[in-house]
PDB file of C-alpha atoms and ligand atoms in Angstrom:
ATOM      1  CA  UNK A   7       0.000   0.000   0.000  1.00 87.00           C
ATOM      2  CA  UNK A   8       1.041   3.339  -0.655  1.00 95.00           C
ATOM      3  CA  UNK A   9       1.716   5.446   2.554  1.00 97.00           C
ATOM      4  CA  UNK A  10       0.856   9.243   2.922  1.00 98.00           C
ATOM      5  CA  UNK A  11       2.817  12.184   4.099  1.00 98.00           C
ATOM      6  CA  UNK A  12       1.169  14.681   5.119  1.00 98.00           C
ATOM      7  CA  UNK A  13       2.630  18.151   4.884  1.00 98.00           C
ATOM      8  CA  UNK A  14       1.950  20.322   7.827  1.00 96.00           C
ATOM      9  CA  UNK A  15       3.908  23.874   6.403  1.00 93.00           C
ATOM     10  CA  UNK A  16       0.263  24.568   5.430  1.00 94.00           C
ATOM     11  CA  UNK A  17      -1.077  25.268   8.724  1.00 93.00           C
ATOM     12  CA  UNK A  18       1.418  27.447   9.917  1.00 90.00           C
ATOM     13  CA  UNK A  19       1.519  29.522   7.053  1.00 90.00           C
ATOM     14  CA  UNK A  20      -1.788  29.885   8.177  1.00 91.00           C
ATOM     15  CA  UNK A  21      -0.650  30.973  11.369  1.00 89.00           C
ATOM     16  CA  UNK A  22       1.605  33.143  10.319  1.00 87.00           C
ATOM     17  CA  UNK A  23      -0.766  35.234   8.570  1.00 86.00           C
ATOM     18  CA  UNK A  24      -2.084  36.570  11.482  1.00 83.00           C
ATOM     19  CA  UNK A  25       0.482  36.055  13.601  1.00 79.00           C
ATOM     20  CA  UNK A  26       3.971  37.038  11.981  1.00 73.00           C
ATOM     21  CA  UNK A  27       6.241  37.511  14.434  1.00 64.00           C
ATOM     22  CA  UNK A  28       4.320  37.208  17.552  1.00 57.00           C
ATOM     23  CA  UNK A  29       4.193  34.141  20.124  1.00 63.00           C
ATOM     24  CA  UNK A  30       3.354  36.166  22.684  1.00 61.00           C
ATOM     25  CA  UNK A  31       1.374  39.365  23.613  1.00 68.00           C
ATOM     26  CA  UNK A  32       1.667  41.361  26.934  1.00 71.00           C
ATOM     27  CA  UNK A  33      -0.271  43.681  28.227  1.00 80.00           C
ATOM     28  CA  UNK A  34       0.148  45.546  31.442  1.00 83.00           C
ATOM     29  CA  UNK A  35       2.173  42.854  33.580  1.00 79.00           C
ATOM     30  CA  UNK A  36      -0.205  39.809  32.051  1.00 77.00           C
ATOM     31  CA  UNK A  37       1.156  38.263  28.758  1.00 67.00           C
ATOM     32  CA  UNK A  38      -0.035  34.983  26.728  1.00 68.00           C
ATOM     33  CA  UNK A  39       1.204  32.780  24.426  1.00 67.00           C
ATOM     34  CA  UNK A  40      -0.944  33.330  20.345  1.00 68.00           C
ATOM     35  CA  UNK A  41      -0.813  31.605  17.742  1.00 82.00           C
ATOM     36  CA  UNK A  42      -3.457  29.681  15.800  1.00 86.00           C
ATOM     37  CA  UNK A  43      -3.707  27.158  14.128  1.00 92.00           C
ATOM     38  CA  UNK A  44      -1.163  25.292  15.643  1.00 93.00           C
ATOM     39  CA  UNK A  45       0.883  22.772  13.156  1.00 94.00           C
ATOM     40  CA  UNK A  46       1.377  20.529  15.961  1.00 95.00           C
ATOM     41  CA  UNK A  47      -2.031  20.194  16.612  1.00 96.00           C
ATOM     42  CA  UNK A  48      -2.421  19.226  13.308  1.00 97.00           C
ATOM     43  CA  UNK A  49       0.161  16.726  13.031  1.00 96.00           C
ATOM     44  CA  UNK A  50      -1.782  15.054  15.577  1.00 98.00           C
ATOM     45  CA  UNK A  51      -5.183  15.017  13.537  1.00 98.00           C
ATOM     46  CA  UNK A  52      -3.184  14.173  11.200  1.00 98.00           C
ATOM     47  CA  UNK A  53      -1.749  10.932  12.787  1.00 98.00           C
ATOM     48  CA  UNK A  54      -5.631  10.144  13.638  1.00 98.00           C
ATOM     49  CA  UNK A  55      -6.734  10.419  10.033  1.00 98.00           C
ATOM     50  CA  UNK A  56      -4.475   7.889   9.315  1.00 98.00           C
ATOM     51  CA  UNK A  57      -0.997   9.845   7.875  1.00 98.00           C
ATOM     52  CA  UNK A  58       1.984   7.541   7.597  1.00 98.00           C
ATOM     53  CA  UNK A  59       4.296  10.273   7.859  1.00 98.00           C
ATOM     54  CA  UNK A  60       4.307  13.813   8.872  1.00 98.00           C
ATOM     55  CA  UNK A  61       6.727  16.690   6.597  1.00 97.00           C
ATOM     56  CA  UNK A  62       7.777  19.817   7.610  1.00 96.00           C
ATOM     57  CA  UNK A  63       9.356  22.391   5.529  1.00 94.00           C
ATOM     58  CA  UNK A  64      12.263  24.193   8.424  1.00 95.00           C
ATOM     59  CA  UNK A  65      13.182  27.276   5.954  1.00 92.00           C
ATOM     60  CA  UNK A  66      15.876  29.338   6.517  1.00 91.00           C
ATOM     61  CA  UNK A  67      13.729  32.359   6.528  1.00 86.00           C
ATOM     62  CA  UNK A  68      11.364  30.461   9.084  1.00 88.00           C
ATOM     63  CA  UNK A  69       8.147  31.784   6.880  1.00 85.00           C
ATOM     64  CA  UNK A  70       5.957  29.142   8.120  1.00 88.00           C
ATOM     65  CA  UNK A  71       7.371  26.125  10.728  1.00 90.00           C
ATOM     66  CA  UNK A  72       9.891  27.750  13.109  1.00 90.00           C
ATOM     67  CA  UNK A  73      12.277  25.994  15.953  1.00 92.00           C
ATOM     68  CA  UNK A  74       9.568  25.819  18.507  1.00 91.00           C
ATOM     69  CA  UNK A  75       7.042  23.978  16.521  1.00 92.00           C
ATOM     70  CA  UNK A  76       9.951  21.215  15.205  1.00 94.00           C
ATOM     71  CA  UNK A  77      11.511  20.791  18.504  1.00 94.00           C
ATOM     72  CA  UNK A  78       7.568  20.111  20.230  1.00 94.00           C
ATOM     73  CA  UNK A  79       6.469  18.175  16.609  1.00 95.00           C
ATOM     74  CA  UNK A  80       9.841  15.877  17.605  1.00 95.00           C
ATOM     75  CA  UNK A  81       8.574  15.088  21.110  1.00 95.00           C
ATOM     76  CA  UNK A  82       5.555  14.626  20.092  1.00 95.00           C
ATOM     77  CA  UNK A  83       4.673  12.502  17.087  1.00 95.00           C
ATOM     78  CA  UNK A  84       3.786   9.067  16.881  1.00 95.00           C
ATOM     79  CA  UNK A  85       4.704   8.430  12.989  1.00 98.00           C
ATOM     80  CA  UNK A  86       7.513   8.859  11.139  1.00 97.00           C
ATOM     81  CA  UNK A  87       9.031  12.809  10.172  1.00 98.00           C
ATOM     82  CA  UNK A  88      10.122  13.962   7.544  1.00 98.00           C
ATOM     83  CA  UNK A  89      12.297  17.486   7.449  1.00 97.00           C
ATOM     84  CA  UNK A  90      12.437  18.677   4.055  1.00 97.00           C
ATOM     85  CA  UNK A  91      15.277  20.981   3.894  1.00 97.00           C
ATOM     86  CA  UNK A  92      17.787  23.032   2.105  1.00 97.00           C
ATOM     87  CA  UNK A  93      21.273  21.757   2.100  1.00 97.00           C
ATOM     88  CA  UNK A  94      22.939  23.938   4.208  1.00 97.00           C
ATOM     89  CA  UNK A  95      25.105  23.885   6.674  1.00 97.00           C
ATOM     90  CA  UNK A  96      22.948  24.946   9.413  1.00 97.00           C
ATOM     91  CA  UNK A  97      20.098  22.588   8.160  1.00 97.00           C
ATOM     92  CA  UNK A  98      22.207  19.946   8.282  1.00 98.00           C
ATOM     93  CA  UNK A  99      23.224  20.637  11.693  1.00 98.00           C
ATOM     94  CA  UNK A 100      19.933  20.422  12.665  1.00 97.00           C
ATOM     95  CA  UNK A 101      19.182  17.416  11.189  1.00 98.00           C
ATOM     96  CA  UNK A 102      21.447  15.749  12.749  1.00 98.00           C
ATOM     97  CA  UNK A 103      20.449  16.963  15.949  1.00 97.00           C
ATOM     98  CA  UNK A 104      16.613  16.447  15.612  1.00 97.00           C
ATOM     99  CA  UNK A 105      16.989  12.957  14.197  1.00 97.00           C
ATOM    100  CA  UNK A 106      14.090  13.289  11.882  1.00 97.00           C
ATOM    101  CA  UNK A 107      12.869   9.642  10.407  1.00 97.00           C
ATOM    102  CA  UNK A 108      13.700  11.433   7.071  1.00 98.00           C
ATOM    103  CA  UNK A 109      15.809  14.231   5.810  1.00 98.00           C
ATOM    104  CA  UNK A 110      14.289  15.237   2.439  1.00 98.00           C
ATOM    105  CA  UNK A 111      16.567  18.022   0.586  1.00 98.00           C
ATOM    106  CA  UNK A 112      14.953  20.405  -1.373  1.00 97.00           C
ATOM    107  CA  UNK A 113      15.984  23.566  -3.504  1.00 95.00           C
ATOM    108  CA  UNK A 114      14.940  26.459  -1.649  1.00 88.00           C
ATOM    109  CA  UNK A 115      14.418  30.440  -3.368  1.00 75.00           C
ATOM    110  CA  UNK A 116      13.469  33.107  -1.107  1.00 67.00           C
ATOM    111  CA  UNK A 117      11.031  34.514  -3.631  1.00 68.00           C
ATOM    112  CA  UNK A 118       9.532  31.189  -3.968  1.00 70.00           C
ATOM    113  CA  UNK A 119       5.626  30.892  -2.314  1.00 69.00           C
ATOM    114  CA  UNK A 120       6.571  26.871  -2.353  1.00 70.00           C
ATOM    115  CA  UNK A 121       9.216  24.824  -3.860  1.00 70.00           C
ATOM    116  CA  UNK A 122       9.573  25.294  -7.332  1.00 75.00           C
ATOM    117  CA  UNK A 123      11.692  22.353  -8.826  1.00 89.00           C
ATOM    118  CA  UNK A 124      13.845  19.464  -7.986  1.00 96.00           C
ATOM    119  CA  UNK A 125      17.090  19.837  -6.700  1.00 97.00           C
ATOM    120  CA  UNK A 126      19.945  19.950  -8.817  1.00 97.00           C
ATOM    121  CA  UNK A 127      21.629  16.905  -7.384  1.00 98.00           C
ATOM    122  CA  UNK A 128      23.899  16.414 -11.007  1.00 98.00           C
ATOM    123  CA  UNK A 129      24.992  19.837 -10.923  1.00 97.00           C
ATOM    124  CA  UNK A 130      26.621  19.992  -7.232  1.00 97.00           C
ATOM    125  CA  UNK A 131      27.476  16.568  -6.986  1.00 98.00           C
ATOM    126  CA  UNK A 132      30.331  16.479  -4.119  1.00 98.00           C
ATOM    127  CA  UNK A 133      28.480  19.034  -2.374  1.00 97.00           C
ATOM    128  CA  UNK A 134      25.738  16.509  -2.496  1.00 98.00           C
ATOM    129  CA  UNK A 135      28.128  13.543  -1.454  1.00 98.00           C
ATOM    130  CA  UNK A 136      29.580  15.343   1.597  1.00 98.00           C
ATOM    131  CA  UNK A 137      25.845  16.435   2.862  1.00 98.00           C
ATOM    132  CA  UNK A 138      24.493  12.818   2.574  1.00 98.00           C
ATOM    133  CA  UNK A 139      27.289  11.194   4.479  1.00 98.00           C
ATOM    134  CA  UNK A 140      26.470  14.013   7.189  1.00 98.00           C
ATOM    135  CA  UNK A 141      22.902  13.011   7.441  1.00 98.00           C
ATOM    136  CA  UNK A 142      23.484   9.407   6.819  1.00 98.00           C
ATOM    137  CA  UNK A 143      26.371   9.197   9.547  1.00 98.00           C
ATOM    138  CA  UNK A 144      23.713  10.565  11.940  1.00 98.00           C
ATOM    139  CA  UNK A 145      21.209   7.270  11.353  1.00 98.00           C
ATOM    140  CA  UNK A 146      19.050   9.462   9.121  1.00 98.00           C
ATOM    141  CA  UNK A 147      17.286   7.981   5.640  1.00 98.00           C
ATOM    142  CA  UNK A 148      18.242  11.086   2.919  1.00 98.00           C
ATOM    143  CA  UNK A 149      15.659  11.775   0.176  1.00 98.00           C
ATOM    144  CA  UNK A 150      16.516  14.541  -2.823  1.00 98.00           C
ATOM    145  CA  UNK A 151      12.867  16.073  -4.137  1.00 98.00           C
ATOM    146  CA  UNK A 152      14.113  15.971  -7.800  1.00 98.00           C
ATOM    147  CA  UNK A 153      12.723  16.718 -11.394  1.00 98.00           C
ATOM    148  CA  UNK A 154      11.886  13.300 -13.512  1.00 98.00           C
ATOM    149  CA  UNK A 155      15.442  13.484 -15.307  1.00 98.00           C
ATOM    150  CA  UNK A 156      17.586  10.575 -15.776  1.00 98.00           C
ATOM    151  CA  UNK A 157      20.688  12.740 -14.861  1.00 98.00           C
ATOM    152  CA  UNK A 158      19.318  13.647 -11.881  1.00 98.00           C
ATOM    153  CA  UNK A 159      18.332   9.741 -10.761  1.00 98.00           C
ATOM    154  CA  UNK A 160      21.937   8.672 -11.333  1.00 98.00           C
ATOM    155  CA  UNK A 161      23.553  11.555  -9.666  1.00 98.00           C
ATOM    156  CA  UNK A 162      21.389  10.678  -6.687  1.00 98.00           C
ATOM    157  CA  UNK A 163      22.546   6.924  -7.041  1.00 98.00           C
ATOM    158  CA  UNK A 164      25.998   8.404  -7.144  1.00 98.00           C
ATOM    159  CA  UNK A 165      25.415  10.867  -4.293  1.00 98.00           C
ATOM    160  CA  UNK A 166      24.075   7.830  -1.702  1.00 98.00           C
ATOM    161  CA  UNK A 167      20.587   9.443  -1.494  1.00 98.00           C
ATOM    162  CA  UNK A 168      18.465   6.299  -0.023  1.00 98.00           C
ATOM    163  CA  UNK A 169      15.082   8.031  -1.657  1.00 98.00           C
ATOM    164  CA  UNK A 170      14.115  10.165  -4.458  1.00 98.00           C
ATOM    165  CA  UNK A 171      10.787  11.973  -4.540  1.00 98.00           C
ATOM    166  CA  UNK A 172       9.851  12.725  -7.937  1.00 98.00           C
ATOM    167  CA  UNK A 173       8.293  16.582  -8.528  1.00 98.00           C
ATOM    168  CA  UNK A 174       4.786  16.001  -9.571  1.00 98.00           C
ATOM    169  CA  UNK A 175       3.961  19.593  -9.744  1.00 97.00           C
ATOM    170  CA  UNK A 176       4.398  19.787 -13.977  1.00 97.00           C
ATOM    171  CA  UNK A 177       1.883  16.675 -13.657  1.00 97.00           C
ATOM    172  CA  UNK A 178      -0.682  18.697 -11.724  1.00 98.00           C
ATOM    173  CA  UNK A 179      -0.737  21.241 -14.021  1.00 97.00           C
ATOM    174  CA  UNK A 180      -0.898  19.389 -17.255  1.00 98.00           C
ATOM    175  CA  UNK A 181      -3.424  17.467 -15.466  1.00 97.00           C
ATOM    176  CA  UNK A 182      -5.210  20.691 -14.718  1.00 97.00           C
ATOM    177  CA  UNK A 183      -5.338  22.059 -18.114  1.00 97.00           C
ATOM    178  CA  UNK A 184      -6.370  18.528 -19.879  1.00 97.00           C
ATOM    179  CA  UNK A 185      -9.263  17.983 -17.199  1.00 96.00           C
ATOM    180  CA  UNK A 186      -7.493  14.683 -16.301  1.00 95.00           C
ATOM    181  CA  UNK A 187      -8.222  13.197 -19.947  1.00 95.00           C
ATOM    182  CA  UNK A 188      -5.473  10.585 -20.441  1.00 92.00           C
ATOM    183  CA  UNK A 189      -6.016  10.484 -23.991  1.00 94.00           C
ATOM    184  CA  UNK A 190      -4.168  13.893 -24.356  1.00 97.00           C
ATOM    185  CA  UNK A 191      -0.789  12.764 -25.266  1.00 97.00           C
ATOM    186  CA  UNK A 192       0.863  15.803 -23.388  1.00 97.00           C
ATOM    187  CA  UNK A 193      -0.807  14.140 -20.365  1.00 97.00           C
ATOM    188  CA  UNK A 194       0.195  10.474 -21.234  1.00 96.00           C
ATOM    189  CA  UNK A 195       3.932  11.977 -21.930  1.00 97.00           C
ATOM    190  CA  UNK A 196       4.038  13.555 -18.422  1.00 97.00           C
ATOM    191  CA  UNK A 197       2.405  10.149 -16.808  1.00 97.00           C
ATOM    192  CA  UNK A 198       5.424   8.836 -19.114  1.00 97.00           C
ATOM    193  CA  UNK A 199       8.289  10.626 -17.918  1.00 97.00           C
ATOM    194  CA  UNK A 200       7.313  10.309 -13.965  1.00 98.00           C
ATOM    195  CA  UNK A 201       6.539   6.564 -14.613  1.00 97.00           C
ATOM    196  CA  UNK A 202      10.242   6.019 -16.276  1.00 97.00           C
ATOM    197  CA  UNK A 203      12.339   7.945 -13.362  1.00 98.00           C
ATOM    198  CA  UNK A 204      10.371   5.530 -11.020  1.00 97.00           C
ATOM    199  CA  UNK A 205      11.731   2.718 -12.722  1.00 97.00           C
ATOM    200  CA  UNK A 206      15.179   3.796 -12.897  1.00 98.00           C
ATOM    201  CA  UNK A 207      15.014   4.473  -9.211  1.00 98.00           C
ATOM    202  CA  UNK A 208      13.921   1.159  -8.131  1.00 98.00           C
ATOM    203  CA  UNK A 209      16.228  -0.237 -10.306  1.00 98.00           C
ATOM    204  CA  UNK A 210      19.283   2.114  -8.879  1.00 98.00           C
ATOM    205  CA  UNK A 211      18.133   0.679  -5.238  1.00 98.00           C
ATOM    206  CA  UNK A 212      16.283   3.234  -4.210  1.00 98.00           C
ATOM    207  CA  UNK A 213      13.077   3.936  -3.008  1.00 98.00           C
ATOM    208  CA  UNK A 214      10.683   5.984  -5.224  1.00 98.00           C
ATOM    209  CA  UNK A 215       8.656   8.805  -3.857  1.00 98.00           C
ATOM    210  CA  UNK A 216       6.491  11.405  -5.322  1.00 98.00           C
ATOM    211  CA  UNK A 217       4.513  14.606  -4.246  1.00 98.00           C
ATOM    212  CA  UNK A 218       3.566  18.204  -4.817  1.00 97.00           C
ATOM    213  CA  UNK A 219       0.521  19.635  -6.617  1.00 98.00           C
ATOM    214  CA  UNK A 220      -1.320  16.298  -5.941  1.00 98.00           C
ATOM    215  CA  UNK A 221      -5.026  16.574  -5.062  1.00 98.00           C
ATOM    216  CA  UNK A 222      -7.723  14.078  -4.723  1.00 97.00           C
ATOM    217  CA  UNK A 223      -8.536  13.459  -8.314  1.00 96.00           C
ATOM    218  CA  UNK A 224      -4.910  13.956 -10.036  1.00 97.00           C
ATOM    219  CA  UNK A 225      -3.631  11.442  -7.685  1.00 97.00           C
ATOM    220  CA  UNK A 226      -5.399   8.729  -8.513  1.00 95.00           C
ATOM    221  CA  UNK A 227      -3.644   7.005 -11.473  1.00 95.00           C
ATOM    222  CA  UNK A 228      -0.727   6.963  -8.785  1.00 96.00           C
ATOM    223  CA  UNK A 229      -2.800   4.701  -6.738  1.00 93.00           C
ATOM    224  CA  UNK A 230      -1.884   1.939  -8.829  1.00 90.00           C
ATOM    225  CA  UNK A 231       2.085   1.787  -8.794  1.00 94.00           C
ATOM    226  CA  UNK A 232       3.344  -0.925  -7.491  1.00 92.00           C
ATOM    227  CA  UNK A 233       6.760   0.334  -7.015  1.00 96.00           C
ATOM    228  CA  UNK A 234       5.657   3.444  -5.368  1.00 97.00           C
ATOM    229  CA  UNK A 235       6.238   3.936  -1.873  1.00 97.00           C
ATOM    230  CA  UNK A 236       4.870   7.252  -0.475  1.00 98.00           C
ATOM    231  CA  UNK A 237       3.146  10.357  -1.681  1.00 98.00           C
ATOM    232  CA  UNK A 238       3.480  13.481   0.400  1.00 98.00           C
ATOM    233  CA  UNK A 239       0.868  15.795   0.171  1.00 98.00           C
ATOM    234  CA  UNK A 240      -0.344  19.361   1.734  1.00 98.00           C
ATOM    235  CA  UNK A 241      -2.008  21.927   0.274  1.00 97.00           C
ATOM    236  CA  UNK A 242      -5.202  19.753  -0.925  1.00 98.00           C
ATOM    237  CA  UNK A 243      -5.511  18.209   2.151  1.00 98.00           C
ATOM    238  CA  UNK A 244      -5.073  21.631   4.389  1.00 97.00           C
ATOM    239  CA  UNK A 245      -7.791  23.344   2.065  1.00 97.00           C
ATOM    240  CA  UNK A 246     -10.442  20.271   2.236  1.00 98.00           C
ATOM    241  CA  UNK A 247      -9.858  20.375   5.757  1.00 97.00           C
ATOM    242  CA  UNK A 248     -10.869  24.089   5.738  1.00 96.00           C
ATOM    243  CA  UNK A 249     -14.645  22.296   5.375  1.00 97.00           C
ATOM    244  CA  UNK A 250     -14.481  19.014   6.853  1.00 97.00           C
ATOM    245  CA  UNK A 251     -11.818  19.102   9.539  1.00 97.00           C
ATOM    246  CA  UNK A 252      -8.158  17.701   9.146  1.00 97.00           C
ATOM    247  CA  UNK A 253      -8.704  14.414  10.110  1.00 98.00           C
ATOM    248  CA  UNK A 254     -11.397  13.663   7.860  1.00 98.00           C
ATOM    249  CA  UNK A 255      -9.517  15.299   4.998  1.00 98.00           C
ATOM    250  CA  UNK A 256      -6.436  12.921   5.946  1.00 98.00           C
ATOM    251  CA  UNK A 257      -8.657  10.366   6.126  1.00 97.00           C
ATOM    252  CA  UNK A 258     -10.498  10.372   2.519  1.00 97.00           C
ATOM    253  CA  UNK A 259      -7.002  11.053   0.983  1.00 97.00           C
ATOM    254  CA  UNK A 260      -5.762   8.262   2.812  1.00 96.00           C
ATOM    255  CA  UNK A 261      -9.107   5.815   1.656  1.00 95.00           C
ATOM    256  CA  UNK A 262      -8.012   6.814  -1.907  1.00 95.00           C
ATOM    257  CA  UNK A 263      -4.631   5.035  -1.774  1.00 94.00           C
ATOM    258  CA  UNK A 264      -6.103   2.177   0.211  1.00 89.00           C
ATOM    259  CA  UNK A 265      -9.090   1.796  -2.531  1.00 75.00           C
ATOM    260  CA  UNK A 266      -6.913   2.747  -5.614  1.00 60.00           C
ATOM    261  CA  UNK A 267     -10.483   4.080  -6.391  1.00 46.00           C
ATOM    262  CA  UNK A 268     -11.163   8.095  -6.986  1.00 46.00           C
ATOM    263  CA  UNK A 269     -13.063  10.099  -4.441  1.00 46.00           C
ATOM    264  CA  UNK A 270     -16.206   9.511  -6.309  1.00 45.00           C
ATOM    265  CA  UNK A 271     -16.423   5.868  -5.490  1.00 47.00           C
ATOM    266  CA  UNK A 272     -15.584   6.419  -1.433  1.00 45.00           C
ATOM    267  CA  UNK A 273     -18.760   8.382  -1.346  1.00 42.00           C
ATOM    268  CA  UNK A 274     -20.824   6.037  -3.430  1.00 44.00           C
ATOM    269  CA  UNK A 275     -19.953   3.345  -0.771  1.00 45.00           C
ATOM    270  CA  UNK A 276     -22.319   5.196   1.231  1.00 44.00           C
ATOM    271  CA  UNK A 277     -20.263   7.605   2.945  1.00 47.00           C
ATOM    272  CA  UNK A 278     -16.698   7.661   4.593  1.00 47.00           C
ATOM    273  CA  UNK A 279     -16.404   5.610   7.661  1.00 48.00           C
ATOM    274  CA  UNK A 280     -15.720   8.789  10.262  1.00 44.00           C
ATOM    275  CA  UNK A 281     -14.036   6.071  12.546  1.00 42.00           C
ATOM    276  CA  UNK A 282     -17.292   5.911  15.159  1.00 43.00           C
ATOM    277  CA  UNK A 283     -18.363   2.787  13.458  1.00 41.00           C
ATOM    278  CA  UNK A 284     -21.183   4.573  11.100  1.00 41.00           C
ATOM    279  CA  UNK A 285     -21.277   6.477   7.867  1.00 41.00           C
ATOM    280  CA  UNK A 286     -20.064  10.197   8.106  1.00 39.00           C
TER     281      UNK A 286
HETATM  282  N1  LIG B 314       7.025  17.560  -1.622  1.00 53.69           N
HETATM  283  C1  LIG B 314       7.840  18.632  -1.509  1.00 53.69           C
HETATM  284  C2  LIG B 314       9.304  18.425  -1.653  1.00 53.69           C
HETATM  285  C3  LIG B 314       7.313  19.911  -1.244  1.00 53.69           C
HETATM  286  O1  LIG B 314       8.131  20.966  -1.143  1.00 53.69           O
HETATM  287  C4  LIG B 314       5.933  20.052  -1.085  1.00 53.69           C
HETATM  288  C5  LIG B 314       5.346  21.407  -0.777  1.00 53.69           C
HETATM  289  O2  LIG B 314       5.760  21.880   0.433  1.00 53.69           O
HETATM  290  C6  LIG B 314       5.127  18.912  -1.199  1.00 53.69           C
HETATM  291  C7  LIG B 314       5.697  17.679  -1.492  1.00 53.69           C
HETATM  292  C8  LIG B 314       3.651  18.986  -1.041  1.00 53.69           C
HETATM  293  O3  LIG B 314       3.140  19.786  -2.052  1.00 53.69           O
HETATM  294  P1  LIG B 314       1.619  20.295  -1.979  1.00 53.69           P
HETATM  295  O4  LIG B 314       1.526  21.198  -0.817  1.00 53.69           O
HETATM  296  O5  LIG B 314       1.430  20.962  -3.295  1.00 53.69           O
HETATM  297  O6  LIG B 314       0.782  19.074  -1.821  1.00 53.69           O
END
């Protein structure tokens, strides 16, 4: 079965659109800590929705998750983490001090509202070496979030990395634009491209991964490959859970993988099962 990450970054961005640079207020000699929603919180709905994993973007800039929220998320969560991170020195540092399940490296642009494209693993390739042995040394599995390129699968072989996640965001969009027909061959050549890099992962020993732009319909032809281990997805499962509630949100993504049916046939079953025993 495929297993879901969940990414949290969401929620705090939230957060921080109220609450830039505050944590807490004082007035007169009485102060108290702000701050809603909390991504902690959430990683905990999360967990009860049924999320394999839970991924956190730590930016340099701290836009969304900041230090507090990672060291509490650490203490607290019952699944596996994932830090997605830039490969920096001070990221790395705090990798290896957090001892995340996963270290996921990422490209990161401060002008960027989310990641934009893979990492360049091919074009800073010792660079690349030195940081995985860092993170490995430290007991941690190393994933590069990479463009479906053969160059860049090999130089991850080369590097060590353990996982690639392949950027689905070009997918999403095509997907958007053809209304999900997979008769459009620009769709089928996208489909195409991601579906080759996952083969020369596997075959390289790693594990494949894949995630960004996903939603509940676009993600469903991934539903069905075998060699796929996890998808990690966010922003459609933060904005469902604007109307239904996080855990139910995590929960219908999560009955989508488990099904390998679309959205449509979970509520023609009569319902999703809300976990109290009847139909929600
Ligand atoms: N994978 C990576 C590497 C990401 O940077 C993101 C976005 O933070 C995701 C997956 C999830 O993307 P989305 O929020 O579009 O589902």
């Amino acid at each position: 079965m495929i297993h879901l990450g969940v990414n949290i970054d969401h929620v705090a961005t939230l957060r921080q659109a109220r609450y830039r640079g505050a944590g807490a207020v004082q007035v007169g000699s009485g102060s108290a800590e702000v701050g809603e929603p909390d991504p902690v919180r959430a990683a905990h709905e999360a967990e009860l929705g049924g999320a394999d994993s839970i991924t956190f973007h730590l930016r340099e800039d701290r836009r969304h998750i900041n230090d507090h929220d990672v060291r509490l998320l650490r203490r607290v969560a019952r699944v596996k983490l994932n830090l997605e991170m830039a490969p920096t020195d001070e990221m790395v540092s705090i990798a290896c001090e957090l001892r995340p399940h996963t270290a996921m490296l990422v490209p990161e642009g401060r002008e960027e509202v989310t990641t934009e494209g893979g990492l360049d693993v091919a074009g800073q390739l010792p660079r690349m070496k030195e940081v995985v042995a860092r993170l490995r040394g430290a007991g941690l599995i190393v994933s590069a979030f990479i463009d479906a390129e053969r160059r860049q699968v090999d130089a991850c072989a080369e590097a060590g990395f353990d996982v690639c996640e392949v950027h689905t965001g070009p997918w999403s969009a095509v997907f958007a634009v053809c209304g999900g027909d997979m008769r459009r061959p620009e769709l089928e050549r996208e489909w195409q491209r991601i579906m080759r890099a996952g083969v020369e992962i596997t075959d390289a020993g790693m594990r494949f991964n894949a995630g960004h732009g996903l939603n509940y319909h676009n993600v469903i032809p991934f539903t069905s490959v075998s060699r796929l281990e996890e998808l990690h997805i966010g922003h459609a499962i933060v904005s469902r859970a604007v109307y239904v509630g996080l855990r139910r949100a995590v929960r219908e993504m999560k009955q989508i993988l488990m099904r390998s049916e679309g959205i449509g046939r979970v509520y023609d079953d009569g319902g999703l099962d809300d976990g109290t025993g009847g139909a929600a």
